[in-house]
Short mmCIF file of C-alpha atoms and ligand atoms in Angstrom, two decimals:
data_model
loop_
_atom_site.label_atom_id
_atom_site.label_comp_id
_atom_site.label_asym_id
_atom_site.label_seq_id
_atom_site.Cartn_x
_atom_site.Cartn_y
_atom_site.Cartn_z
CA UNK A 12 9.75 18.51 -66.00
CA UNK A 13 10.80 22.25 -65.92
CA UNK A 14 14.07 22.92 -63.58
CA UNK A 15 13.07 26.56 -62.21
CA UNK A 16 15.82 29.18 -62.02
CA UNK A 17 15.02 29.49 -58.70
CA UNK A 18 15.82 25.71 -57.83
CA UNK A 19 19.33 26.87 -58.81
CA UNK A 20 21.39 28.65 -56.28
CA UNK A 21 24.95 29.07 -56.91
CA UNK A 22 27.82 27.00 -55.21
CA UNK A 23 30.40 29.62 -55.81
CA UNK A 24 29.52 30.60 -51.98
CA UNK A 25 27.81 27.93 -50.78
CA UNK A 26 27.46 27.82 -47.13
CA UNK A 27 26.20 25.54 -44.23
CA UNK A 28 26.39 21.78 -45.12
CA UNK A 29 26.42 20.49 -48.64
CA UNK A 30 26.84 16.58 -48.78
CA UNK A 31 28.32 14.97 -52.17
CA UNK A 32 27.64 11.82 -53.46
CA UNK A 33 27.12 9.40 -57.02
CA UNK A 34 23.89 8.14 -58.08
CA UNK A 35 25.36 4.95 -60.05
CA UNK A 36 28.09 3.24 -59.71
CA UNK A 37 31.19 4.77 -58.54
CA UNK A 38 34.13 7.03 -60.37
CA UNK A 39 31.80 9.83 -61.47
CA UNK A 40 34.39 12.18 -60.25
CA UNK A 41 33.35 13.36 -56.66
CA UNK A 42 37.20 13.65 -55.61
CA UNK A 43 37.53 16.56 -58.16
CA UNK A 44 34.52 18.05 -57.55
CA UNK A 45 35.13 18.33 -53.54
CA UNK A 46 38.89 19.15 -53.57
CA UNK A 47 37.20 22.02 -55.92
CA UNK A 48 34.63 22.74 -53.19
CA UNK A 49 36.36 22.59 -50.46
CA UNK A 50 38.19 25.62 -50.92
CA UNK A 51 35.26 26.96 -48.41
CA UNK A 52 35.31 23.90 -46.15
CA UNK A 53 36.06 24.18 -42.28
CA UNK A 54 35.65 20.60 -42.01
CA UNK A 55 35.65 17.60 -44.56
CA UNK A 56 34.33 14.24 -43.75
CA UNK A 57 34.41 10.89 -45.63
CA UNK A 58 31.17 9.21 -45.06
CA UNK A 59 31.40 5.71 -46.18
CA UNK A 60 33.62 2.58 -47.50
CA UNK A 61 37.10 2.40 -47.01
CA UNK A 62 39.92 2.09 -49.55
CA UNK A 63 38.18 0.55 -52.11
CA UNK A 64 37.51 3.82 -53.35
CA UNK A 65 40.41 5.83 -55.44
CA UNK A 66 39.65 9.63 -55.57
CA UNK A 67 41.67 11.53 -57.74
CA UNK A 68 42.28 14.87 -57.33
CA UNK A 69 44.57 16.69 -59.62
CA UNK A 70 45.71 20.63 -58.29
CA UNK A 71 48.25 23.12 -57.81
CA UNK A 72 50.50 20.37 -55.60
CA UNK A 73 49.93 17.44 -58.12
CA UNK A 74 47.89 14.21 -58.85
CA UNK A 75 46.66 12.00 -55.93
CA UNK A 76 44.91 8.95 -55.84
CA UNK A 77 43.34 9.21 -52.52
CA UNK A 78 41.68 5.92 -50.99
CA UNK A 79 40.64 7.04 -47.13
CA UNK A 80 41.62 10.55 -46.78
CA UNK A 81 38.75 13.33 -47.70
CA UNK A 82 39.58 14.76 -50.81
CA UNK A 83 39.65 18.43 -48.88
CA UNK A 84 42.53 17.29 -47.58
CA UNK A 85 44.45 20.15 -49.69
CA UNK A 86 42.10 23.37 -47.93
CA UNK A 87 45.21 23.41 -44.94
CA UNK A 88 41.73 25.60 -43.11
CA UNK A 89 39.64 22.80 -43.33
CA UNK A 90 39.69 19.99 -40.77
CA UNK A 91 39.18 16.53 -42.72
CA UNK A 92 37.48 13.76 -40.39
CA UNK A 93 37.43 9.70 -41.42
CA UNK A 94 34.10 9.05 -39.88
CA UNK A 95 34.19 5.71 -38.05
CA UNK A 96 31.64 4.24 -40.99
CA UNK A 97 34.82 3.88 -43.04
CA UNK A 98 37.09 1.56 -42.72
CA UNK A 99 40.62 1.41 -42.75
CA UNK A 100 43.48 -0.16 -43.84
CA UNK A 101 46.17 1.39 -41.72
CA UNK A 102 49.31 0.04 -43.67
CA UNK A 103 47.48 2.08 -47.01
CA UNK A 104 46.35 5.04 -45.00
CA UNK A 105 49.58 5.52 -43.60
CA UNK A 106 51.35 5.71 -47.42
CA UNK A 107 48.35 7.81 -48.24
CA UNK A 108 49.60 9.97 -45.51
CA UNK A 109 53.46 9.92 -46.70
CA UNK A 110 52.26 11.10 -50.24
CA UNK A 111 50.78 14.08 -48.71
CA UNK A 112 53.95 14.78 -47.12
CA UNK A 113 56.25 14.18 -50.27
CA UNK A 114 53.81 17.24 -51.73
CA UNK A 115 54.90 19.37 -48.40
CA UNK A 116 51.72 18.63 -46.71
CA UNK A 117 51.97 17.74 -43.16
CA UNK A 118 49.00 15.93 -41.36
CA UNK A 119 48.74 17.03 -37.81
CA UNK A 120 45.48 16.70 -35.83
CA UNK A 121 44.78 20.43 -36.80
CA UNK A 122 44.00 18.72 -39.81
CA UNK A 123 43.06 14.98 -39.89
CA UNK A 124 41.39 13.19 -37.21
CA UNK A 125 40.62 9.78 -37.66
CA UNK A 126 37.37 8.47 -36.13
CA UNK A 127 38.28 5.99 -33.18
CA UNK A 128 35.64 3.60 -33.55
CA UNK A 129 36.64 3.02 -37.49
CA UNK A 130 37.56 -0.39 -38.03
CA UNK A 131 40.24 -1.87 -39.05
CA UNK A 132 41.47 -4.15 -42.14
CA UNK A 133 44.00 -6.81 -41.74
CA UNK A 134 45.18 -9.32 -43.82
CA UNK A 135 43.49 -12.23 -43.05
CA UNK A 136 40.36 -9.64 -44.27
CA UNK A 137 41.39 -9.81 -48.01
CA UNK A 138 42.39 -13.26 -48.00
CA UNK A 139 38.76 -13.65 -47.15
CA UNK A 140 37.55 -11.49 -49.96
CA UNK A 141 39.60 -13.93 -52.04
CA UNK A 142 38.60 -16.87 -50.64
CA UNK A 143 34.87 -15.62 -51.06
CA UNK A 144 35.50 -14.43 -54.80
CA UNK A 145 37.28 -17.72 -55.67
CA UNK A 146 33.91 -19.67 -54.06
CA UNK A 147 31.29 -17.18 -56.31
CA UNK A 148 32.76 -18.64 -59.40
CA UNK A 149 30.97 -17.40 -62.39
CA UNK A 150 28.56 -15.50 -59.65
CA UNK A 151 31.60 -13.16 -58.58
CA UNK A 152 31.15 -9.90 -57.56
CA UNK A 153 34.75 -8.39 -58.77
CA UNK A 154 35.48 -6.74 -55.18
CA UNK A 155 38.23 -4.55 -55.41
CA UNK A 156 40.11 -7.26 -52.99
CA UNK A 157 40.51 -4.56 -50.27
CA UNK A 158 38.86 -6.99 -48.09
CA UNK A 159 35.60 -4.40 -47.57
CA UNK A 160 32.81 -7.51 -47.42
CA UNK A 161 34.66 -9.53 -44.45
CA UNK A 162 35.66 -6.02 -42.36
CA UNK A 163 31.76 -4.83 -42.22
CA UNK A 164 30.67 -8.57 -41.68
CA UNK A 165 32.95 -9.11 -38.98
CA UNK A 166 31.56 -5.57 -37.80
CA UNK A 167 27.87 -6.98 -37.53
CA UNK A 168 29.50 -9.90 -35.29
CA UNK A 169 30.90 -7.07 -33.21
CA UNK A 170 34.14 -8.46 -33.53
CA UNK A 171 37.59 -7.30 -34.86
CA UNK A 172 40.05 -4.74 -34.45
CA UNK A 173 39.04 -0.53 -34.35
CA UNK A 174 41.59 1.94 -34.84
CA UNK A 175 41.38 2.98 -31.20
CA UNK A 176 42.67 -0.25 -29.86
CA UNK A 177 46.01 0.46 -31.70
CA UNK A 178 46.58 2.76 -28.94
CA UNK A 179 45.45 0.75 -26.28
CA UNK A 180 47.42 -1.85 -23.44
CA UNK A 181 45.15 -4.84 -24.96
CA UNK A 182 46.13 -5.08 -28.23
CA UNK A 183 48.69 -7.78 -28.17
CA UNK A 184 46.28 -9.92 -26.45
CA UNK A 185 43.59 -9.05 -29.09
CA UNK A 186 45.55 -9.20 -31.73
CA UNK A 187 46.26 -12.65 -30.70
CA UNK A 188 43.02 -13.99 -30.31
CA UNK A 189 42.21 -12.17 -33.50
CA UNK A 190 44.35 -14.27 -35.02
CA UNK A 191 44.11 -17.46 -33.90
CA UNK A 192 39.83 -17.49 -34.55
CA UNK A 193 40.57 -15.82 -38.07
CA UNK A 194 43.35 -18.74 -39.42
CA UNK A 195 40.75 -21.09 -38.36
CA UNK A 196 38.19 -19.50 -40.02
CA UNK A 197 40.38 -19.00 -43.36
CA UNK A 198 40.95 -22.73 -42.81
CA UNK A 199 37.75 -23.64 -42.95
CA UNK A 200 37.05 -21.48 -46.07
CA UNK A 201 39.98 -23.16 -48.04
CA UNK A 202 39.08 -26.32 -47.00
CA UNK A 203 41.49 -28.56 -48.98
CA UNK A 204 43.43 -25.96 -49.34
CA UNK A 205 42.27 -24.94 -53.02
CA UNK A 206 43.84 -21.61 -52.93
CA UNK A 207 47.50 -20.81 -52.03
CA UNK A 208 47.23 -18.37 -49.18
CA UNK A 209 49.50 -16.06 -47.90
CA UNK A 210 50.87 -16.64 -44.16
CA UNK A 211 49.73 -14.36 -40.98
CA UNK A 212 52.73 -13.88 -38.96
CA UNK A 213 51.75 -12.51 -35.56
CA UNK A 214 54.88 -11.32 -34.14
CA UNK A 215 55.63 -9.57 -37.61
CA UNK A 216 52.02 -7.83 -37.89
CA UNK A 217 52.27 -6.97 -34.10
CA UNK A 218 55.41 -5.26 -35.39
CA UNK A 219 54.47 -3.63 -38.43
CA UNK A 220 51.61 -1.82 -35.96
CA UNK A 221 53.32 -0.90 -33.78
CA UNK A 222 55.41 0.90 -36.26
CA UNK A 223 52.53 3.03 -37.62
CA UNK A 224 50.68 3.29 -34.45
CA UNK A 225 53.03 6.48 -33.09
CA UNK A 226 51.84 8.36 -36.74
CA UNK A 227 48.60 7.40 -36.10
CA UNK A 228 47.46 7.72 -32.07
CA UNK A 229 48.05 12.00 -32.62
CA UNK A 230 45.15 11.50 -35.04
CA UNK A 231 42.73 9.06 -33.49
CA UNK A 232 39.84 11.11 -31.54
CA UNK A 233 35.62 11.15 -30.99
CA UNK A 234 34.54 12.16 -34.60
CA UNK A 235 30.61 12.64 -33.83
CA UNK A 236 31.07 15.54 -30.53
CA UNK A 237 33.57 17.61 -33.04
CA UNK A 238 31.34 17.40 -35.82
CA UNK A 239 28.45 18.65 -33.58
CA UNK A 240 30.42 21.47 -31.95
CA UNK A 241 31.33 22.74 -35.78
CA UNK A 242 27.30 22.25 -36.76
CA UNK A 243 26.61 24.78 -33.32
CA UNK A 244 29.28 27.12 -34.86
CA UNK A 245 27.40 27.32 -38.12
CA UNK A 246 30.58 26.09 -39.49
CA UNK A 247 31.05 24.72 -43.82
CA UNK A 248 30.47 20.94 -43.57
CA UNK A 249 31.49 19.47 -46.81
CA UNK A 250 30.74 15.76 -46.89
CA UNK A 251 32.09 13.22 -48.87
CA UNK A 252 30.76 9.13 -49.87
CA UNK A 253 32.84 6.69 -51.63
CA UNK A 254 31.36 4.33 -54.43
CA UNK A 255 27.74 5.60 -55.89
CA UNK A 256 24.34 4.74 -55.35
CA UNK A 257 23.77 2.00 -57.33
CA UNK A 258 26.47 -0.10 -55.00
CA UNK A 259 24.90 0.82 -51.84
CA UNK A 260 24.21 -2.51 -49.40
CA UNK A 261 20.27 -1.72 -49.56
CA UNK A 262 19.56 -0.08 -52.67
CA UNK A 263 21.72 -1.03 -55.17
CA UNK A 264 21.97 -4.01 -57.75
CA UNK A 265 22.48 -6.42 -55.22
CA UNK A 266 24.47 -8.84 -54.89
CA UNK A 267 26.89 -6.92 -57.37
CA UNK A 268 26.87 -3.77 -54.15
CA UNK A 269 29.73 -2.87 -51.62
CA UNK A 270 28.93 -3.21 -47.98
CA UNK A 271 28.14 0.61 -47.30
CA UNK A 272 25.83 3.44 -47.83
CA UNK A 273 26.63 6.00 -50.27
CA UNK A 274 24.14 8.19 -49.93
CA UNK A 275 22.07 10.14 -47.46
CA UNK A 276 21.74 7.69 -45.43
CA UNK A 277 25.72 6.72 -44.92
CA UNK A 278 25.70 10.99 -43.97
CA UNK A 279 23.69 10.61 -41.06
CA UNK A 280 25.41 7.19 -39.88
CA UNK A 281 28.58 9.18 -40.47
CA UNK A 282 27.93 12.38 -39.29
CA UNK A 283 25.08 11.66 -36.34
CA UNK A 284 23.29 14.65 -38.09
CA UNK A 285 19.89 14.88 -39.42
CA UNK A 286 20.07 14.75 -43.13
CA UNK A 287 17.04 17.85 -42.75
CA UNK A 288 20.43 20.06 -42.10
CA UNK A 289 21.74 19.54 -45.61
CA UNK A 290 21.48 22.56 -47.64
CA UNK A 291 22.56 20.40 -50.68
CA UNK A 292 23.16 16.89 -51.77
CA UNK A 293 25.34 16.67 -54.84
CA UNK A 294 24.96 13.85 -57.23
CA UNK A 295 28.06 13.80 -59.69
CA UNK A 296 27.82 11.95 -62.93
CA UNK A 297 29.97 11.50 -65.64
CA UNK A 298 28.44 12.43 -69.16
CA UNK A 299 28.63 8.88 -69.82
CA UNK A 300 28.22 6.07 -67.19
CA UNK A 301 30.96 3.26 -66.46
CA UNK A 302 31.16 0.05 -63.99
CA UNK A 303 34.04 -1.54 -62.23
CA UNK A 304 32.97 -5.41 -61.58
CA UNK A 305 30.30 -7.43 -62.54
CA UNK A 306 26.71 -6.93 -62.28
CA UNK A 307 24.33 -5.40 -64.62
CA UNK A 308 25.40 -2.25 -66.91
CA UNK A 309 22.01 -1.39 -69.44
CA UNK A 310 23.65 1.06 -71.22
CA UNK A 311 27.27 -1.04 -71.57
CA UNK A 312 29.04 -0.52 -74.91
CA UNK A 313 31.07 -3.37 -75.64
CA UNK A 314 32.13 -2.09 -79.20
CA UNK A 315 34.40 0.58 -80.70
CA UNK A 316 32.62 3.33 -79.53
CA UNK A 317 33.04 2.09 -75.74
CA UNK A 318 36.73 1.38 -76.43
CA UNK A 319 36.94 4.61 -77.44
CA UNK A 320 35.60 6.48 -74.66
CA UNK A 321 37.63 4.03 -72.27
CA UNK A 322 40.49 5.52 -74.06
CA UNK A 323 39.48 8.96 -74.07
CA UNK A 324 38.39 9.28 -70.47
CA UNK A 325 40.94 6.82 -69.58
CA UNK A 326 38.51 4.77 -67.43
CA UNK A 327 40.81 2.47 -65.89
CA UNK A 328 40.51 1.63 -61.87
CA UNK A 329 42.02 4.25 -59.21
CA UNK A 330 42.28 1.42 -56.61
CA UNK A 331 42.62 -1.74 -59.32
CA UNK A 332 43.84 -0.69 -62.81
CA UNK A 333 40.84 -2.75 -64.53
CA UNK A 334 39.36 -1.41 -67.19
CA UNK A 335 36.33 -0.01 -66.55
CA UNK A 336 33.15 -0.97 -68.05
CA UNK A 337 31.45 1.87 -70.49
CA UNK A 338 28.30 3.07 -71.75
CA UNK A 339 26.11 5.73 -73.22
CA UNK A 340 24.85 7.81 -70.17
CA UNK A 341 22.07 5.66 -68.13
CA UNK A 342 19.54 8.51 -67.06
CA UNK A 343 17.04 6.20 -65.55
CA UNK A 344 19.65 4.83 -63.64
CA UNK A 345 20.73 8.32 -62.47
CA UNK A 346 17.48 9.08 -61.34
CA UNK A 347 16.84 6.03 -59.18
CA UNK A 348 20.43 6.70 -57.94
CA UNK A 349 20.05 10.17 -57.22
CA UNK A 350 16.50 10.11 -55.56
CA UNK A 351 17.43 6.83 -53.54
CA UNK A 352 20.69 9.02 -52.37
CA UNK A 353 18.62 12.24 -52.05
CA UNK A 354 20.01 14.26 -54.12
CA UNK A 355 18.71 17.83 -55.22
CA UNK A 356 21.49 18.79 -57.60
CA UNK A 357 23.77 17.59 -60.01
CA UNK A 358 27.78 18.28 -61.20
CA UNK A 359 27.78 16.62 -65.04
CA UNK A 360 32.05 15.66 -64.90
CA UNK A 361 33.77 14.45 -67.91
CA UNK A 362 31.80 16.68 -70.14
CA UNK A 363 35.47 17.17 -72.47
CA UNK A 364 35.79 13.48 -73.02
CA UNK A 365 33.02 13.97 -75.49
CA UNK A 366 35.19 16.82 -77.80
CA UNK A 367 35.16 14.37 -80.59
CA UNK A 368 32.12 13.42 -80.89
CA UNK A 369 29.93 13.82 -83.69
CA UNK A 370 27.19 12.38 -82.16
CA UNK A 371 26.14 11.68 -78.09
CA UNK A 372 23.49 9.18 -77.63
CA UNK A 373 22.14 9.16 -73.95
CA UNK A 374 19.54 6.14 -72.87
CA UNK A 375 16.28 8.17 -72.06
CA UNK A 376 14.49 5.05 -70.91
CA UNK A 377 13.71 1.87 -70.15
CA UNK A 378 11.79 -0.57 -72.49
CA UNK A 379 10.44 -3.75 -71.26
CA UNK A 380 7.07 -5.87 -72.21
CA UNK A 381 6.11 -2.40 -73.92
CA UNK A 382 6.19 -0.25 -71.18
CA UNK A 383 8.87 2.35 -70.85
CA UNK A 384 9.97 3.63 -67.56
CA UNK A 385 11.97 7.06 -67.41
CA UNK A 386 13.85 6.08 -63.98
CA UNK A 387 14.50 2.39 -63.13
CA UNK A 388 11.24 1.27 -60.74
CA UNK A 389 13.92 -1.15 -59.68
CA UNK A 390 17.44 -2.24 -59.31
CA UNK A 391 17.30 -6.08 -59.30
CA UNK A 392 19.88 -7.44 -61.49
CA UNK A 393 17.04 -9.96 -63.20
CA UNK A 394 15.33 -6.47 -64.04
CA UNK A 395 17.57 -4.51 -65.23
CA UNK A 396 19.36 -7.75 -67.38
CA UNK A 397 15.72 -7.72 -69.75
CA UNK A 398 15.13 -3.94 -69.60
CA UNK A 399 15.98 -2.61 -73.20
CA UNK A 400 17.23 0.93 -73.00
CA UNK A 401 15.92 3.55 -75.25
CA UNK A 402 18.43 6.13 -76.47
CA UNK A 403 18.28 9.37 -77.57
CA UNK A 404 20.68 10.84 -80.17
CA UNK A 405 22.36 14.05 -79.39
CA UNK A 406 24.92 16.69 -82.15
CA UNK A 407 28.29 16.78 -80.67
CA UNK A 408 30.10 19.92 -80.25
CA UNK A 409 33.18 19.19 -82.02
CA UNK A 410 35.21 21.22 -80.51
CA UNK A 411 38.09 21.81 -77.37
CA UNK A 412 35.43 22.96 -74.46
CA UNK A 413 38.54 21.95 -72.00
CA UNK A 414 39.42 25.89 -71.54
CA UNK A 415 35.97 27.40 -70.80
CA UNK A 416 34.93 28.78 -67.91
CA UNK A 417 31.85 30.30 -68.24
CA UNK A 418 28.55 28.29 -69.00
CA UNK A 419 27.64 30.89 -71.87
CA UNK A 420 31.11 30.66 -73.72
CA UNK A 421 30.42 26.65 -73.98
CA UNK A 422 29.13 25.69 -77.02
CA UNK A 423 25.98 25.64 -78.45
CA UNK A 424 25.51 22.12 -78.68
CA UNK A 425 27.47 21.23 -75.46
CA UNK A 426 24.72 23.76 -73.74
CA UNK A 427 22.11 21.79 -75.29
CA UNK A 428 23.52 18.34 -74.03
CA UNK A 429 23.52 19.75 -70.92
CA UNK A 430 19.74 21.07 -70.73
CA UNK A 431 18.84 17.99 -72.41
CA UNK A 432 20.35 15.62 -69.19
CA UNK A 433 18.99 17.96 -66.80
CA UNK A 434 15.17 17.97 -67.79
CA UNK A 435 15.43 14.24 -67.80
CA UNK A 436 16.86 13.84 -64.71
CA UNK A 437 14.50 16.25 -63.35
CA UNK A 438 17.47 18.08 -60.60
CA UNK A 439 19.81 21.09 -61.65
CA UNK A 440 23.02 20.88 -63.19
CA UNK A 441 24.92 23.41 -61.07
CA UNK A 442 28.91 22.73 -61.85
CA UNK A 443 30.28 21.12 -65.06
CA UNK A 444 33.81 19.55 -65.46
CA UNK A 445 35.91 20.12 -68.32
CA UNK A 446 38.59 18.64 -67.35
CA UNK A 447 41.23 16.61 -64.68
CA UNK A 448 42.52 20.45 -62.82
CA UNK A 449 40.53 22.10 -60.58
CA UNK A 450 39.99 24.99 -62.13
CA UNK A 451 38.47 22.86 -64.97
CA UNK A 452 35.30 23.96 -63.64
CA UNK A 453 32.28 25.50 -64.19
CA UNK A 454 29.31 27.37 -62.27
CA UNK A 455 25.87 26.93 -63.64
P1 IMP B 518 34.12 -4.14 -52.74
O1 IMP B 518 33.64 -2.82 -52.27
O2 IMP B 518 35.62 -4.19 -52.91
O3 IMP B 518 33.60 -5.29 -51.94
O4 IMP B 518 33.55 -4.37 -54.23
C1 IMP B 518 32.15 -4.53 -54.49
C2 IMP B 518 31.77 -3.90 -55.82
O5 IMP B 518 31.87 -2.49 -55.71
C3 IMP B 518 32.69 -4.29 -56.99
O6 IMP B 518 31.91 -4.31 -58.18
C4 IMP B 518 33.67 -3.14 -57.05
O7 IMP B 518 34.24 -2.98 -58.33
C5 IMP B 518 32.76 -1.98 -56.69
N1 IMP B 518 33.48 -0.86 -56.07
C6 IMP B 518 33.95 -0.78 -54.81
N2 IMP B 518 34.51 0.41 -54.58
C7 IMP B 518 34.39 1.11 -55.72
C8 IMP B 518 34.76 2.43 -56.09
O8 IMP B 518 35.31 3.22 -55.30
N3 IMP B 518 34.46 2.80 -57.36
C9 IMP B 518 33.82 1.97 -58.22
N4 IMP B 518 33.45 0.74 -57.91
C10 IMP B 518 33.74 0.30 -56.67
#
């Protein structure tokens, strides 16, 4: 497949909305690539998950491993919205908060509003995750332990705590009742009482909210009417998912998945806007492919070369600190992941960790009962566990590409890499990332 020049339109002034998102699995780098975008942002919004996700974003005021708050965050123009499809852990969002202000960045509602119908994770959520984990056994997941699963089930019930009843008279009484049907349900769960738990003090947890809900009430507000009014405006929307593709609820390698929706679809539930509006959806992939968790990997290096590029790209968890799982990059993955998410263009991140290389193997397909298939027809663990991938071998560039800036001064063989991935994955490569800084970057 040809990608025509015209397919390509540049990002350096992009305008209207552009949405960004991960066809695979998850810490491809979209924190970088929208505090880097964002520069032109009027408004910022964090479509999906909660703080399972760890964006970093490295710039002019210094490293941050964001979990809730939109990685435009550091555009003090741009108004950054949690949509109420994330949800929140208000004891982390708060600290998230205080690092912002230990840069010098103050979060008024000029710049953060918090969505009021987000919902909320308390303890008894992640002693749930635990509990659940513990009962998987050799079937486990490897949640972050954020407590994401039990928050969006107790969602579906239509019960729990959202952010906006922080602010209102009820919440000692619903806090209470929370409380009581939650120990019994944790009881039942640890029936026997197999697994130490922690205790859920109400008076204390009452306390500790009460404590964070005067920082947070100046925040909480109706996300959906603002983000309509900016739309009428013809106003930048930059969008932003957590996780990738691959772990979405519905389309990814399920059960190994997180309980939201990474791509287009998570926009629209976020946003209330038809995803027809998006001028473009940016898949961002790493030049090679990791996991956090179990589930299936194809393209998984569990040998010196993956140690190496573990080391390299230091691919250890944001939110976790486990290592991350590594492989050669998985471009039938990609394209499942970016077509299922919508995507029309891609930003290749990482592309530096690669310096050393004297050869780049990337898995062009998918082998199984001698058929080969060039994106993944499916994403059902059992599949994907007997696919054999096919790889293709690629020259290294040998050399330090972290100080370019423009795509012709990259090297020869870097450039070639680079066409290579793109006419497989069959979308434009429009911005390449050389490295952690935001000015590590480069327009196709
Ligand atoms: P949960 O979202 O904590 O329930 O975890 C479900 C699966 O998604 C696990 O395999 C996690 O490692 C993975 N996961 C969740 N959030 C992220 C993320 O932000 N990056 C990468 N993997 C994630």
């Amino acid at each position: 497949m040809n990608i025509k020049e015209h397919e390509r339109t540049s990002l350096a002034d992009w305008k209207g909305i552009i949405f960004v998102t991960d066809p695979t699995w998850g810490d491809n780098g979209k924190g970088k690539v929208v505090d880097f975008l964002a520069t032109r942002a009027d408004m910022v919004v964090r479509t999906n998950g909660g703080p399972n996700a760890g964006h970093t974003v490295v710039n002019n005021y210094g490293e941050f491993k964001l979990h809730h708050l939109p990685c435009g965050i550091f555009n003090p123009a741009a108004l950054c919205v949690i949509a109420d499809t994330v949800v929140i852990d208000p004891f982390t969002l708060v600290e998230e908060i205080d690092s912002l202000k230990n840069a010098g960045i103050e979060l008024d509602s000029d710049r953060l509003l918090i969505s009021e119908n987000s919902h909320l994770i308390m303890p008894w959520h992640k002693i749930r995750d635990n509990l659940r984990e513990v009962a998987r056994g050799g079937g486990k997941i490897g949640t972050t332990g954020r407590g994401i699963g039990p928050v969006f089930a107790d969602r579906s019930e239509r019960m729990g705590l959202q952010i906006h009843d922080l602010i209102q008279p009820g919440l000692e009484k619903k806090l209470r009742h929370e409380i009581d049907f939650q120990k019994d349900l944790i009881n039942l769960m640890n029936y026997g009482a197999k697994v130490k738990l922690p205790e859920i003090n109400f008076v204390e947890l009452l306390g500790k909210l009460e404590k964070i809900t005067d920082r947070l009430a100046p925040l909480i507000d109706n996300s959906i009417k603002l983000i309509f009014e900016y739309t009428q405006l013809d106003r930048h929307i930059l969008a932003e998912a957590g996780q990738g593709m691959l772990l979405d609820l519905d389309r990814g390698t399920y059960p190994f998945v997180t309980s939201s929706h990474p791509g287009i679809a998570g926009f629209n539930l976020a946003t209330g806007l038809n995803p027809r509006r998006v001028n473009k959806t940016i898949a961002v992939t790493k030049a090679y492919t990791t996991r956090v968790g179990t589930g299936p990997m194809p393209t998984e290096l569990i040998d010196e070369t993956g140690e190496r590029i573990r080391k390299i790209g230091r691919e250890f968890g944001t939110t976790t600190g486990r290592p991350r799982r590594v492989g050669w990059l998985d471009i039938p993955a990609i394209r499942y992941g970016a077509e299922a998410a919508g995507a029309n263009s891609i930003a290749l991140t990482k592309l530096d960790i690669f310096d050393d290389f004297y050869t780049i193997k990337i898995c062009t397909g998918y082998e199984v009962d001698r058929q080969i298939f060039d994106r993944a027809p499916s994403a059902l663990p059992d599949f994907l566990e007997k696919i054999e991938p096919d790889y293709l071998s690629l020259p290294g560039w040998e050399e330090n590409i972290s100080d370019v800036r423009n795509y012709d001064d990259l090297p020869e063989n870097a450039r070639y890499f680079i066409e290579e991935v793109e006419e497989r994955i069959g979308l434009p490569i429009e911005l390449i990332s050389v490295g952690p800084a935001r000015e590590q970057t480069i327009y196709r």
